[in-house]
Short mmCIF file of C-alpha atoms in Angstrom, two decimals:
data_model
loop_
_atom_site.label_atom_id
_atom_site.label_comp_id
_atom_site.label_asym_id
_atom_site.label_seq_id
_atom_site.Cartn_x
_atom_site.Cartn_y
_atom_site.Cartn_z
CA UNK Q 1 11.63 4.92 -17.76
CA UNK Q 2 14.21 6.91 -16.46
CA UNK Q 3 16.01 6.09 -12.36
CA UNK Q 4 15.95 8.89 -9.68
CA UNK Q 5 18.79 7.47 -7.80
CA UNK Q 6 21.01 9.56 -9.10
CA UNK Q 7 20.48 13.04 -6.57
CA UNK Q 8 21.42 15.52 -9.40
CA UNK Q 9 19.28 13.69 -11.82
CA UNK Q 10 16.34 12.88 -9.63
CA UNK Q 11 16.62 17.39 -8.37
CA UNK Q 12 16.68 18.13 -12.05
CA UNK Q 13 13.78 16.21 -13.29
CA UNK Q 14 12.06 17.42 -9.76
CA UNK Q 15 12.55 20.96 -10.52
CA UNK Q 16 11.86 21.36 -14.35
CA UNK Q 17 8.37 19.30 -12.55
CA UNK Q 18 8.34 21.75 -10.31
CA UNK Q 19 8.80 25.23 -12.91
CA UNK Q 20 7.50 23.36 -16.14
CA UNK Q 21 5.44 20.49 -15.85
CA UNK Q 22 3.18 21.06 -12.71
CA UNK Q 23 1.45 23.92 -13.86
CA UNK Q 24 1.16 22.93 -17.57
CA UNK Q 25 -0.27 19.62 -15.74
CA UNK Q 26 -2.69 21.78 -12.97
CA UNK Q 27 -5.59 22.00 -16.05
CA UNK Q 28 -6.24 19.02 -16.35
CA UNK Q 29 -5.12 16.92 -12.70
CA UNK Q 30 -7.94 16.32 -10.64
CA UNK Q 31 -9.74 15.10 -14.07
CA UNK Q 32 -12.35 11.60 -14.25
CA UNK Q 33 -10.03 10.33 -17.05
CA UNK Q 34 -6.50 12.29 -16.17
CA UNK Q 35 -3.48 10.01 -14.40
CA UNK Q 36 -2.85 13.47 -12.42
CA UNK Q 37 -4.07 14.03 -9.39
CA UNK Q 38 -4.41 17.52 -7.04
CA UNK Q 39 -3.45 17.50 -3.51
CA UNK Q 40 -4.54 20.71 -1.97
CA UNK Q 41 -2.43 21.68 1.00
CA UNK Q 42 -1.32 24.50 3.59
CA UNK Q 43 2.09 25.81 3.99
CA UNK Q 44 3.67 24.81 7.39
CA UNK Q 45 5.07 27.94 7.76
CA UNK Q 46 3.11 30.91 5.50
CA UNK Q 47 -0.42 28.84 6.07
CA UNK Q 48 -0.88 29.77 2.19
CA UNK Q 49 -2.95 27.01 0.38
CA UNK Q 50 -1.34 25.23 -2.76
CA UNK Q 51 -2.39 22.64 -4.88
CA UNK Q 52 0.35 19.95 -6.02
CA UNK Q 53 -0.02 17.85 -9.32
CA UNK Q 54 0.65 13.79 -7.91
CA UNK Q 55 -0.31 10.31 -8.60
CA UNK Q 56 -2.79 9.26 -6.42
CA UNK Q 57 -4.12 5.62 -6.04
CA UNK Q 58 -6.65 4.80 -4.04
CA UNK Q 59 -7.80 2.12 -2.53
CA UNK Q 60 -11.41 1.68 -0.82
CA UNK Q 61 -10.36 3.27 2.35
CA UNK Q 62 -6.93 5.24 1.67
CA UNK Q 63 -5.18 6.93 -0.83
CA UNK Q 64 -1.12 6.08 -1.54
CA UNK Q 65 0.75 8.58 -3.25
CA UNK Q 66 4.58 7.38 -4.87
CA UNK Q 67 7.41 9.83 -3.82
CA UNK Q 68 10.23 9.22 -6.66
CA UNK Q 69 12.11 12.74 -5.44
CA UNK Q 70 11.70 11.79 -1.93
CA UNK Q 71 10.22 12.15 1.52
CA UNK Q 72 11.81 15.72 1.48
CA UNK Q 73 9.64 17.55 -1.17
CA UNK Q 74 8.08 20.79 0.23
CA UNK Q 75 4.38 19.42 -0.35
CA UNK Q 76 4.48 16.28 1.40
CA UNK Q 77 6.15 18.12 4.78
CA UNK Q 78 3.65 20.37 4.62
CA UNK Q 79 0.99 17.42 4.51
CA UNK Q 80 2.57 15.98 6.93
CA UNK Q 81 2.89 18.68 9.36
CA UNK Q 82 -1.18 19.46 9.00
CA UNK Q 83 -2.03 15.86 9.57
CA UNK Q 84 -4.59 16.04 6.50
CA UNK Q 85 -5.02 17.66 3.16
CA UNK Q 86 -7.73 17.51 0.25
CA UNK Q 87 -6.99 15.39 -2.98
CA UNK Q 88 -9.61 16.04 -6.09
CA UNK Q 89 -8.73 12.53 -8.51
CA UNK Q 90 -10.97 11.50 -11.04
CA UNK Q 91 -13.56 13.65 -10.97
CA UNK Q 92 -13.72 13.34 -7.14
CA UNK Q 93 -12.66 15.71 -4.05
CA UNK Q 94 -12.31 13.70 -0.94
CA UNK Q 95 -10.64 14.84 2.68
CA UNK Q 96 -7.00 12.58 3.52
CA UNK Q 97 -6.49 11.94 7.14
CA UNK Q 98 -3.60 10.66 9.67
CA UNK Q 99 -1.04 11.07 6.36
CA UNK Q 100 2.63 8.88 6.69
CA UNK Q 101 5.60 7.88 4.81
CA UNK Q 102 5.81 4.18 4.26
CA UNK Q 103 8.31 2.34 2.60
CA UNK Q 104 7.81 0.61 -1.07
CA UNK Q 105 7.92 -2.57 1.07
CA UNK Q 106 4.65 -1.89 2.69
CA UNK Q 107 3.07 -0.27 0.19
CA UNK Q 108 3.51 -2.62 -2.66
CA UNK Q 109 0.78 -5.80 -1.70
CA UNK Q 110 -1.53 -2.63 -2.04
CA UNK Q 111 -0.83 -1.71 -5.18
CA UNK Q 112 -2.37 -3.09 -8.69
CA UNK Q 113 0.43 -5.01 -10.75
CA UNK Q 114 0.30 -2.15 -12.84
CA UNK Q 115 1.80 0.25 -10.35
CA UNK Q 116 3.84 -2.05 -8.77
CA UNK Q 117 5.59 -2.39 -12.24
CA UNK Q 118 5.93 1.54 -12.44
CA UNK Q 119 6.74 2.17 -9.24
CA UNK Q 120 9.52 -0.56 -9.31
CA UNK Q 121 10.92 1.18 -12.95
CA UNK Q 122 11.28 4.24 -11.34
CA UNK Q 123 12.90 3.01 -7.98
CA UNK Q 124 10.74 4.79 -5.88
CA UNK Q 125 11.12 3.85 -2.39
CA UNK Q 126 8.62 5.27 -0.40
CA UNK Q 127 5.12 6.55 -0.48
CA UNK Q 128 2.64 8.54 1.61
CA UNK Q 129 -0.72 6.85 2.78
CA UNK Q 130 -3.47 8.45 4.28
CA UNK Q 131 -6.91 7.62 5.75
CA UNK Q 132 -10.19 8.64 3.82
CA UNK Q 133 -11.86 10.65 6.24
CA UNK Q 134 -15.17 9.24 7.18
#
């Protein structure tokens, strides 16, 4: 698994995502049986709606999402200016409320062993978590 620590390797890799991946990845995120996830979104400053491919896991009353480019990635400050956003993951579109960054630290007792083993590969250091709306 490749390290984002690097800053020139980690903006690569974020934007042949970005041009390449993402919307190769956008037909089939959101998917029952797809790792992808879509977090739909307004722009902090156009108010034009996007939709962002991500990892989302969720657990019975949030959602964490891991942030290997970092906390400055134009989706997540948009998210985080509009205090909420729509995610559609497996097969599912649920409403994300009170979103925040929190450190790897906090996030990891959360996380299956699974993820916690990815997450730790990658180095990524933060995450966002938000509420399930009710």
């Amino acid at each position: 698994m490749p390290t984002y620590r690097n800053p020139h390797v980690r903006d690569a890799v974020r934007q042949l995502n970005k041009r390449v991946t993402n919307p190769l990845s956008m037909a089939l995120a959101g998917r029952r049986y797809w790792y992808a996830s879509v977090i739909r979104h307004t722009g902090r400053n156009s108010g034009r709606r996007y939709q962002t491919p991500v990892v989302v896991i969720t657990t019975p009353d949030k959602i964490l999402v891991p942030l290997p480019y970092g906390t400055g990635v134009d989706w997540l400050r948009n998210v985080l200016a509009a205090g909420s956003a729509t995610v559609v993951t497996k097969g599912r579109t649920v409403e994300v409320v009170q979103p925040r960054v929190i450190d790897a630290a906090t996030a990891e007792p959360q996380l299956p062993g699974w993820w916690r083993w990815i997450t730790r590969t990658v180095d990524v250091d933060n995450f966002l978590e938000a509420d399930l709306q009710t």
